[in-house]
Short mmCIF file of C-alpha atoms in Angstrom, two decimals:
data_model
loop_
_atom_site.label_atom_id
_atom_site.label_comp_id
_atom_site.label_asym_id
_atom_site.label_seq_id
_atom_site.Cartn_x
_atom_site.Cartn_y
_atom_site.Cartn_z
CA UNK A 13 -10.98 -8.52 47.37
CA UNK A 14 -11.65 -12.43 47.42
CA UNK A 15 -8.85 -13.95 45.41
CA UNK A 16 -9.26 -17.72 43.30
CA UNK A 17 -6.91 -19.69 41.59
CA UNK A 18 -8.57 -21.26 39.15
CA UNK A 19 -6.79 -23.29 36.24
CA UNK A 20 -7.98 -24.93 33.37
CA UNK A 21 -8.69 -28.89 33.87
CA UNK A 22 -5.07 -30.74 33.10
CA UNK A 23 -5.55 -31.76 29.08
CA UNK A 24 -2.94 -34.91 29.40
CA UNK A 25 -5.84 -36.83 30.45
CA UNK A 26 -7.82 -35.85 27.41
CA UNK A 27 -6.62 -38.69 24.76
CA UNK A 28 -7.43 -41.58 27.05
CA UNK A 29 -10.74 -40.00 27.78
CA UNK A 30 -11.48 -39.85 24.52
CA UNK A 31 -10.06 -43.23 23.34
CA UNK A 32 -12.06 -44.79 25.82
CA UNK A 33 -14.95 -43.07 24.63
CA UNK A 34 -14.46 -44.14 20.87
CA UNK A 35 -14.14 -47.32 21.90
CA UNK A 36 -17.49 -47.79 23.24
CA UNK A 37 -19.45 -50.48 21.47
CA UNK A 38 -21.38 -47.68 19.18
CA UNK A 39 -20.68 -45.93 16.30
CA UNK A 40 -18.12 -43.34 16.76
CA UNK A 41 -19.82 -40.18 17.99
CA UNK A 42 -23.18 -41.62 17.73
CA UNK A 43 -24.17 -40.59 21.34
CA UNK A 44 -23.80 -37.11 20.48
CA UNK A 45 -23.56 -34.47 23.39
CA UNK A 46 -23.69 -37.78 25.76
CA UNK A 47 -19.90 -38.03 24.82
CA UNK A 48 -19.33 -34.51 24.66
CA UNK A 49 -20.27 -34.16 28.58
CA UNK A 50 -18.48 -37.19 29.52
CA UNK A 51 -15.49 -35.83 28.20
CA UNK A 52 -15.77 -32.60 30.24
CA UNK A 53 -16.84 -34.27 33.16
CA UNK A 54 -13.80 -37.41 33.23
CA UNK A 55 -11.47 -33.76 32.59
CA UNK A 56 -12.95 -31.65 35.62
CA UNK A 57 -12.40 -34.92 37.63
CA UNK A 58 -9.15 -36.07 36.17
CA UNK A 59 -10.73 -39.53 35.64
CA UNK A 60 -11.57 -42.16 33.72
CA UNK A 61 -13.94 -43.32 35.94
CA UNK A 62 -15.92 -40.04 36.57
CA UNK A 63 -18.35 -40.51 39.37
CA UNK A 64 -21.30 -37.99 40.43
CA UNK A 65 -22.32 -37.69 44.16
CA UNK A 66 -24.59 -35.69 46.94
CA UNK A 67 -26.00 -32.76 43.85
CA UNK A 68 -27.07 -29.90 45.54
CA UNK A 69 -28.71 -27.11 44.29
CA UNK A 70 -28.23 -23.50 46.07
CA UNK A 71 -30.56 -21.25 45.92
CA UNK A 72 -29.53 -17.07 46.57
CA UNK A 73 -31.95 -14.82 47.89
CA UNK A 74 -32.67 -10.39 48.19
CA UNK A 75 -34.61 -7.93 47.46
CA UNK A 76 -33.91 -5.36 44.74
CA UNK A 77 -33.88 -1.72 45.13
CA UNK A 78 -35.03 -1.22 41.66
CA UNK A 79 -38.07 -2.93 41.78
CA UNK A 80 -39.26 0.23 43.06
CA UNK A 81 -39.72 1.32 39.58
CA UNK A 82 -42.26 -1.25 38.47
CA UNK A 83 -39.92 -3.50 36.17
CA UNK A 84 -41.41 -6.57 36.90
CA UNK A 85 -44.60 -7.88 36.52
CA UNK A 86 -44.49 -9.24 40.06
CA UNK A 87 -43.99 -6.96 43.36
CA UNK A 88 -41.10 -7.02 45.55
CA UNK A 89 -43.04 -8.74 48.30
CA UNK A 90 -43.07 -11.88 46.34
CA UNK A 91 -39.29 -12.49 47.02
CA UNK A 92 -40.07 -12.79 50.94
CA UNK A 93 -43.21 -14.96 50.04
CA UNK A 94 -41.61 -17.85 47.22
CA UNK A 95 -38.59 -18.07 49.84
CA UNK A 96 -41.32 -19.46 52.38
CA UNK A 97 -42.42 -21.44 49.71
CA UNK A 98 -39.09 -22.79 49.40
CA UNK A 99 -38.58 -23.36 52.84
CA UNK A 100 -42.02 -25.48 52.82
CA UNK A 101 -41.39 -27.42 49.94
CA UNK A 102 -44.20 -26.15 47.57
CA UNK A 103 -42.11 -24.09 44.67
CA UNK A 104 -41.24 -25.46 41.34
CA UNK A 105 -37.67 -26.17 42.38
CA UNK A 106 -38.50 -28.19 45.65
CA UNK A 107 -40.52 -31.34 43.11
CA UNK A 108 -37.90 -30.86 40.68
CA UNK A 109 -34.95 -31.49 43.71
CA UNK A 110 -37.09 -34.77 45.39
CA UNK A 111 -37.33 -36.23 41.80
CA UNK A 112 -33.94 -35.58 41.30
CA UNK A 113 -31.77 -36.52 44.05
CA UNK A 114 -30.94 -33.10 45.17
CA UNK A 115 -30.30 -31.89 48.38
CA UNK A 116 -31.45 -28.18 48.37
CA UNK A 117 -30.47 -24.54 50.50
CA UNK A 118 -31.44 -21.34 50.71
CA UNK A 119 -29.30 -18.15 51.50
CA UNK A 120 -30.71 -15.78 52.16
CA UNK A 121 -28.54 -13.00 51.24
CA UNK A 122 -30.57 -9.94 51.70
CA UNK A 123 -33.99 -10.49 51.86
CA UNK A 124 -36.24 -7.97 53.44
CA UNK A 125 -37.66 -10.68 55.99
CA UNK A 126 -36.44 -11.93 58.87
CA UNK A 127 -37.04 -15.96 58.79
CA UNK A 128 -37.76 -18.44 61.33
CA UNK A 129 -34.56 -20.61 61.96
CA UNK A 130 -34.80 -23.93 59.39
CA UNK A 131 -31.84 -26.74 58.66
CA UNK A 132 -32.02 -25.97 54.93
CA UNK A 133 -31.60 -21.87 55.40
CA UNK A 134 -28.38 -19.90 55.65
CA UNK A 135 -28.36 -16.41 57.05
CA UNK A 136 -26.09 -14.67 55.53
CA UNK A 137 -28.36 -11.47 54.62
CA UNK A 138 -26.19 -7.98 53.66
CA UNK A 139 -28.75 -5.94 53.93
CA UNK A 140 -32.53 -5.89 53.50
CA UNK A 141 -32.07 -5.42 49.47
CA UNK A 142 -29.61 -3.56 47.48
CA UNK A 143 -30.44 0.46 46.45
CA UNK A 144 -32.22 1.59 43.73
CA UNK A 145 -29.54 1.73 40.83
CA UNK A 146 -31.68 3.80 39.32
CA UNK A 147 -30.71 7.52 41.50
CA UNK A 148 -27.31 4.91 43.32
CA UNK A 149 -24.74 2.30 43.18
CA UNK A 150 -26.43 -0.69 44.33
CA UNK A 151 -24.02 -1.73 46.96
CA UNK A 152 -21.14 -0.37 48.31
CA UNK A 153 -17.30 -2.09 47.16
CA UNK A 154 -17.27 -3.11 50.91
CA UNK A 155 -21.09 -4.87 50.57
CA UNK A 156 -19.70 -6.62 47.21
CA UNK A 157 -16.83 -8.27 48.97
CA UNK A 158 -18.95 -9.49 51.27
CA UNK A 159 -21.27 -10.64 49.15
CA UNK A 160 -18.06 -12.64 47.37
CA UNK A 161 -17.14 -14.16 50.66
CA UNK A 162 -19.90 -15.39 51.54
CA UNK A 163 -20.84 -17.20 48.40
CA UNK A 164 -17.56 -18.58 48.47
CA UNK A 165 -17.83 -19.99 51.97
CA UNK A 166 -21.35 -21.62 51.50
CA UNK A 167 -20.01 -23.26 48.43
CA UNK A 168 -16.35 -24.11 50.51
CA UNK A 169 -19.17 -25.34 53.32
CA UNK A 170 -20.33 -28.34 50.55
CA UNK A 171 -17.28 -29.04 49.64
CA UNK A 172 -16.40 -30.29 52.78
CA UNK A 173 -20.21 -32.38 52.75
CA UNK A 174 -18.99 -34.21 50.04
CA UNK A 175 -20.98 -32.47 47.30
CA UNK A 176 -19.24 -33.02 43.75
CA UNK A 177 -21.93 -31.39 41.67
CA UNK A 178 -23.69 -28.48 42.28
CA UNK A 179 -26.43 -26.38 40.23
CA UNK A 180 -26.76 -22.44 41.17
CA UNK A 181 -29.99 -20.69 41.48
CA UNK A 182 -31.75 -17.23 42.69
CA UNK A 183 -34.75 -15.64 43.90
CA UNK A 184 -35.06 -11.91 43.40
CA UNK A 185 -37.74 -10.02 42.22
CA UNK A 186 -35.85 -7.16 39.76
CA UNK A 187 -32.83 -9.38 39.33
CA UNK A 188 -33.80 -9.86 35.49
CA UNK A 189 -33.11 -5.95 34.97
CA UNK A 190 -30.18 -6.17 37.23
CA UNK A 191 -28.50 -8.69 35.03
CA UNK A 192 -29.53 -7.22 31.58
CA UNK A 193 -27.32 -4.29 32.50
CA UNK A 194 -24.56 -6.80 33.17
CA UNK A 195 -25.02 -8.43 30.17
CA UNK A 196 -25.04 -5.41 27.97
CA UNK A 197 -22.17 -3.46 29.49
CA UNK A 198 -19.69 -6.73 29.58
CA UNK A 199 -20.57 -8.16 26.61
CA UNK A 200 -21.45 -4.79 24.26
CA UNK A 201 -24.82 -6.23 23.08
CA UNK A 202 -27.50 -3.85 22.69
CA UNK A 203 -29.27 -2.77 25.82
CA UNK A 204 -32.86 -3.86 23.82
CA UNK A 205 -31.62 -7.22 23.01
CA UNK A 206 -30.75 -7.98 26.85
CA UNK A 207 -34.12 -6.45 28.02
CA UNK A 208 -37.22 -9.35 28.48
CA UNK A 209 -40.66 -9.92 29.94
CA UNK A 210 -39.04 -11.37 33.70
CA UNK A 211 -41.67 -12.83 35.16
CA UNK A 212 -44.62 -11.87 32.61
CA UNK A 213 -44.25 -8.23 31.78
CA UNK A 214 -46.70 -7.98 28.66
CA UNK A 215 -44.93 -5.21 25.51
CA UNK A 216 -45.84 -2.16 27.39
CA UNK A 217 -44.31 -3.61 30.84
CA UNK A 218 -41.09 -4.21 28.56
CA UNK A 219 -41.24 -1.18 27.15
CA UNK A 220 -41.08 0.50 30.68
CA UNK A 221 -38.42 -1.77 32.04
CA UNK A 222 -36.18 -0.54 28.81
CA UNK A 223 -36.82 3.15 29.42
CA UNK A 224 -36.52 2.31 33.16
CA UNK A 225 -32.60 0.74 32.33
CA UNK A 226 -31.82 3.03 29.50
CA UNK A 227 -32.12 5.61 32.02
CA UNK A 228 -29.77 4.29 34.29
CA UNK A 229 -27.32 3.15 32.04
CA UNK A 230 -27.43 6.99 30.61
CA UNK A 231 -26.82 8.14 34.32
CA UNK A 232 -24.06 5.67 34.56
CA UNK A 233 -21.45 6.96 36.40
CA UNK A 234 -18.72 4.80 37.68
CA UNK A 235 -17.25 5.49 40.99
CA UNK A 236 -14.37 3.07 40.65
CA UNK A 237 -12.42 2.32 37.48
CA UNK A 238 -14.65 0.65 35.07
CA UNK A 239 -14.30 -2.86 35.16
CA UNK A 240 -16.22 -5.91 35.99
CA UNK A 241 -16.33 -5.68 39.59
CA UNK A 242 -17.41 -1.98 39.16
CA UNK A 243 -20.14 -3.05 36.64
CA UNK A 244 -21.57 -5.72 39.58
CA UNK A 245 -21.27 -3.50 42.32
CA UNK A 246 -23.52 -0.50 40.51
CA UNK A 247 -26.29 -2.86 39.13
CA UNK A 248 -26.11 -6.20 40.55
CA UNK A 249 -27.84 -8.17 43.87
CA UNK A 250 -26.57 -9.29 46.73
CA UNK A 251 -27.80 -12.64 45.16
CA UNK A 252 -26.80 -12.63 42.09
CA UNK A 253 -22.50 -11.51 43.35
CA UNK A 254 -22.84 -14.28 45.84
CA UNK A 255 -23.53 -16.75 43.33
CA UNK A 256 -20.77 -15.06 41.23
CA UNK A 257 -18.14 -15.95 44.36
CA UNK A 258 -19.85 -19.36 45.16
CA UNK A 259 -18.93 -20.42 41.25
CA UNK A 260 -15.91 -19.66 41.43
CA UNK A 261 -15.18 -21.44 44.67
CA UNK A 262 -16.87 -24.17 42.68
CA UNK A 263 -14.66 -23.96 39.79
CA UNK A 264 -11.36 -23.62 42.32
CA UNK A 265 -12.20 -27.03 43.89
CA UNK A 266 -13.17 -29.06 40.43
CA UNK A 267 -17.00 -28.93 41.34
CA UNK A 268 -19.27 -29.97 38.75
CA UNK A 269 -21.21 -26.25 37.80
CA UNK A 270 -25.14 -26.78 36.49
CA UNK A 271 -25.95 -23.21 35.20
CA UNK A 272 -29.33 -22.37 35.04
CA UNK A 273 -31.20 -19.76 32.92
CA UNK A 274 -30.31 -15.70 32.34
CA UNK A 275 -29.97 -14.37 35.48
CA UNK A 276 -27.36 -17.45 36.65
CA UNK A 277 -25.48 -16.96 33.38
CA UNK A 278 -25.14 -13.48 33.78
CA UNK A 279 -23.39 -14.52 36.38
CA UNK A 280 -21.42 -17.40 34.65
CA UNK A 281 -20.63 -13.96 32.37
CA UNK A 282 -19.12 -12.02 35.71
CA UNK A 283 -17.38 -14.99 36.86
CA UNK A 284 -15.46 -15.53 33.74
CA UNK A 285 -14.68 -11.81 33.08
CA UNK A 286 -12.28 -12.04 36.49
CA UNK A 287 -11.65 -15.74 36.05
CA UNK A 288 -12.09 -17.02 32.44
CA UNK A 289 -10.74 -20.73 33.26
CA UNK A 290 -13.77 -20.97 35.41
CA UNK A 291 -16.02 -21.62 32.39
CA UNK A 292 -14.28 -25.50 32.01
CA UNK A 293 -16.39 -26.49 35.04
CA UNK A 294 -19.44 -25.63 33.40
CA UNK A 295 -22.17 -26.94 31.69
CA UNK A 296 -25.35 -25.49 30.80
CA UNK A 297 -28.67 -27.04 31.70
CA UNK A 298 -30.93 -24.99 29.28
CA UNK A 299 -31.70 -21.73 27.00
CA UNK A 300 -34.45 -20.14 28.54
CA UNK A 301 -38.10 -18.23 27.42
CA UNK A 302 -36.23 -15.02 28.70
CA UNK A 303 -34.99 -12.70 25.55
CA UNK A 304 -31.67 -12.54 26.08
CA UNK A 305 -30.65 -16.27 27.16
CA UNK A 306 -29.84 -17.39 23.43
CA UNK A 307 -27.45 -14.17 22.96
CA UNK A 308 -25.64 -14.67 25.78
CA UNK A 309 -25.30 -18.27 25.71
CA UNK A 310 -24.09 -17.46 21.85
CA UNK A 311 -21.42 -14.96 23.10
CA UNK A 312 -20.08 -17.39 25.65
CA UNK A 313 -20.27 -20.06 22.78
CA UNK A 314 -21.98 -22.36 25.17
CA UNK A 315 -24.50 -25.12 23.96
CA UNK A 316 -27.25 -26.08 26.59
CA UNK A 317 -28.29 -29.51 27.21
CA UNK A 318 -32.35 -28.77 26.88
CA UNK A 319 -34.13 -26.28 25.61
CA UNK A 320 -37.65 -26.09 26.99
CA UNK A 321 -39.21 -22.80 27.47
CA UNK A 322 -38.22 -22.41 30.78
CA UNK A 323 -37.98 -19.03 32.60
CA UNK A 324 -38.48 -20.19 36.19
CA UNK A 325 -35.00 -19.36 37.42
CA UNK A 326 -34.08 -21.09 40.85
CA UNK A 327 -32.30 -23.63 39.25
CA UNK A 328 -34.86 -25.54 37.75
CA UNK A 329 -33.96 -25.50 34.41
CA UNK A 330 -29.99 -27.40 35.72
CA UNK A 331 -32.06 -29.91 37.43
CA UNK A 332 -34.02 -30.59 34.82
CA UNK A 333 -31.01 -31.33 32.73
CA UNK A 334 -29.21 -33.70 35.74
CA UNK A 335 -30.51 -36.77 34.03
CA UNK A 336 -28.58 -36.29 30.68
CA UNK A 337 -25.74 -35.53 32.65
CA UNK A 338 -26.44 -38.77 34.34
CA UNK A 339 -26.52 -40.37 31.22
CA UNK A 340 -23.77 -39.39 30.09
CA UNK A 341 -21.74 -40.57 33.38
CA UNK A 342 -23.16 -44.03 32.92
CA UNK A 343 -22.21 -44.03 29.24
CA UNK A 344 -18.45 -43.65 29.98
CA UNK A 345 -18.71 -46.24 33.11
CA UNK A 346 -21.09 -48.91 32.26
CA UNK A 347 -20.83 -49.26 28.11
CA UNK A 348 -18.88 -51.92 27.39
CA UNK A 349 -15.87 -51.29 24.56
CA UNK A 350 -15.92 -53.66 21.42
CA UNK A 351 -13.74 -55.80 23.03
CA UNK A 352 -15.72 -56.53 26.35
CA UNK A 353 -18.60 -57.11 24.34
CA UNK A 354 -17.00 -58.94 21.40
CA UNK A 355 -18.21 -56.80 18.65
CA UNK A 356 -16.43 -56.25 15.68
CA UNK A 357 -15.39 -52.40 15.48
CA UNK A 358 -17.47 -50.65 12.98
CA UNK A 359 -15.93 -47.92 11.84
#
């Protein structure tokens, strides 16, 4: 298995961080979360001067095996079609990256297409879609390191491109049930309180979907000890554990992590139950329309920066939220303290 080392951000750095934000020519505090993400930031970076450059946003792609069973309100074909979309630059997250400033990619990691060669799509496709976890495991242990790898190296890959800040998203029709029996097995919540409408199931559709998962969690049998990487193998995507290993390659090499809505912090969940430092290089771009967003994001003890409805997935929703992370970058760097701009200190 994959191994990180991944420590929390050096804290010496901390008091002059935060002097320096005090000292801004504002009341103390008055910019709110502004000050709170500059802090993070200037701490993941080791800086006084933090600096963002090159954002990317990277997009994880496959089919589910369980979408067999009718729990989402869109067919599994639809994965193969909103990738093309991607790849022609008509999807939600393609006008949210131009407006942005980000430079976008697609992995496919197990999509049950084969795609036309393009310079923003990586092949790195396991299989076409996982099993249904349903009657099996969704992957085998060999399939999940993989799957690890391979997020890790894309990730390693922009490193080396000079990307300092990068935002996580997926495409997988099914991958909202996949990760509401992550998030009730590693975080004990209620299977019913992780369950939601996906793309648009109406109350009957999310009725089904919760019989659907109750049934598998009931038939739950782990093949390995119980543990997280068990818990990912048996229910999870081939997207969804490749976005688990490209955040933590992320959070070994100081990136800047944008996390997106439930399925991407179901992830953020896995990650941190191997690697709980990894949560330092995080910040949260939104709570989304999906059910179980706010619970999770309350048992992480996470705040988002907007909170807007969104249940889009592909990392729109950390895009959308660049800007006040922007902000808050300029804040730190181009304020001027009470000295520089000869005002008396006010508090």
């Amino acid at each position: 298995m994959k191994e990180f080392t991944i420590n929390r951000p050096d804290q010496q750095i901390r008091r002059q961080l935060q002097e320096k934000i005090d000292n801004l020519s504002k009341p103390k505090g008055s910019l709110g979360r502004l000050e709170e993400i500059a802090l993070q930031i200037g701490l993941i970076q080791q800086s006084l001067i933090p600096a963002l450059s090159r954002p990317v946003n990277v997009i994880f792609a496959s089919n589910h095996g369980i979408a067999d069973e009718g729990v989402s309100k869109s067919p599994k074909e639809v994965t193969r079609q909103v990738v093309y979309n991607f790849l022609n630059g008509g999807a939600g997250v393609n006008f949210l990256a131009r407006q942005h400033g980000f430079e976008l990619l697609i992995v496919d990691s197990g999509v049950d297409c084969d795609f036309p060669p393009s310079n923003i799509l990586i092949d790195r496709k396991i299989r076409k879609g996982t099993r249904n976890f349903l009657h099996e495991p969704a992957m085998t242990l060999g399939e999940l390191e993989q799957a690890l790898s391979y997020g890790a190296e894309v990730i390693q890959n922009c490193y080396r491109k000079g990307f300092t800040v990068i935002s996580f998203g997926e495409m997988g029709i099914g991958n909202t049930a996949a990760s509401s029996m992550w998030m009730t097995l590693l975080t004990e919540i209620p299977l019913a309180d992780c369950v939601g409408a996906g793309s648009g199931l109406d109350k009957a559709g999310v009725t089904h979907k919760y019989n659907v998962l109750k049934t598998a969690l009931d038939k739950y049998t782990p093949l390995y000890p119980s543990s997280s990487i068990e818990i990912m193998r048996y229910f999870g995507g081939y997207e969804m554990v490749m976005a688990v290993g490209g955040m933590l390659q992320a959070a070994e090499l100081g990136m800047i992590i944008l996390v997106d809505g439930f399925i991407m912090t179901n992830c953020i969940l896995a990650a941190t139950s191997l690697y709980p430092e990894m949560i330092h290089y995080c910040i949260f771009g939104h709570c989304g329309d999906e059910s179980g967003h706010r619970h999770l994001l309350n048992f992480l003890k996470v705040k988002p920066v907007l909170d807007l409805g969104l249940r889009l997935g592909e990392g729109s929703g950390a895009i959308c939220a660049y800007p006040i992370i922007d902000s808050a970058v300029r804040m730190i760097n181009e304020m001027h303290s009470f000295d520089q701009a000869a005002v008396t200190k006010y508090f």
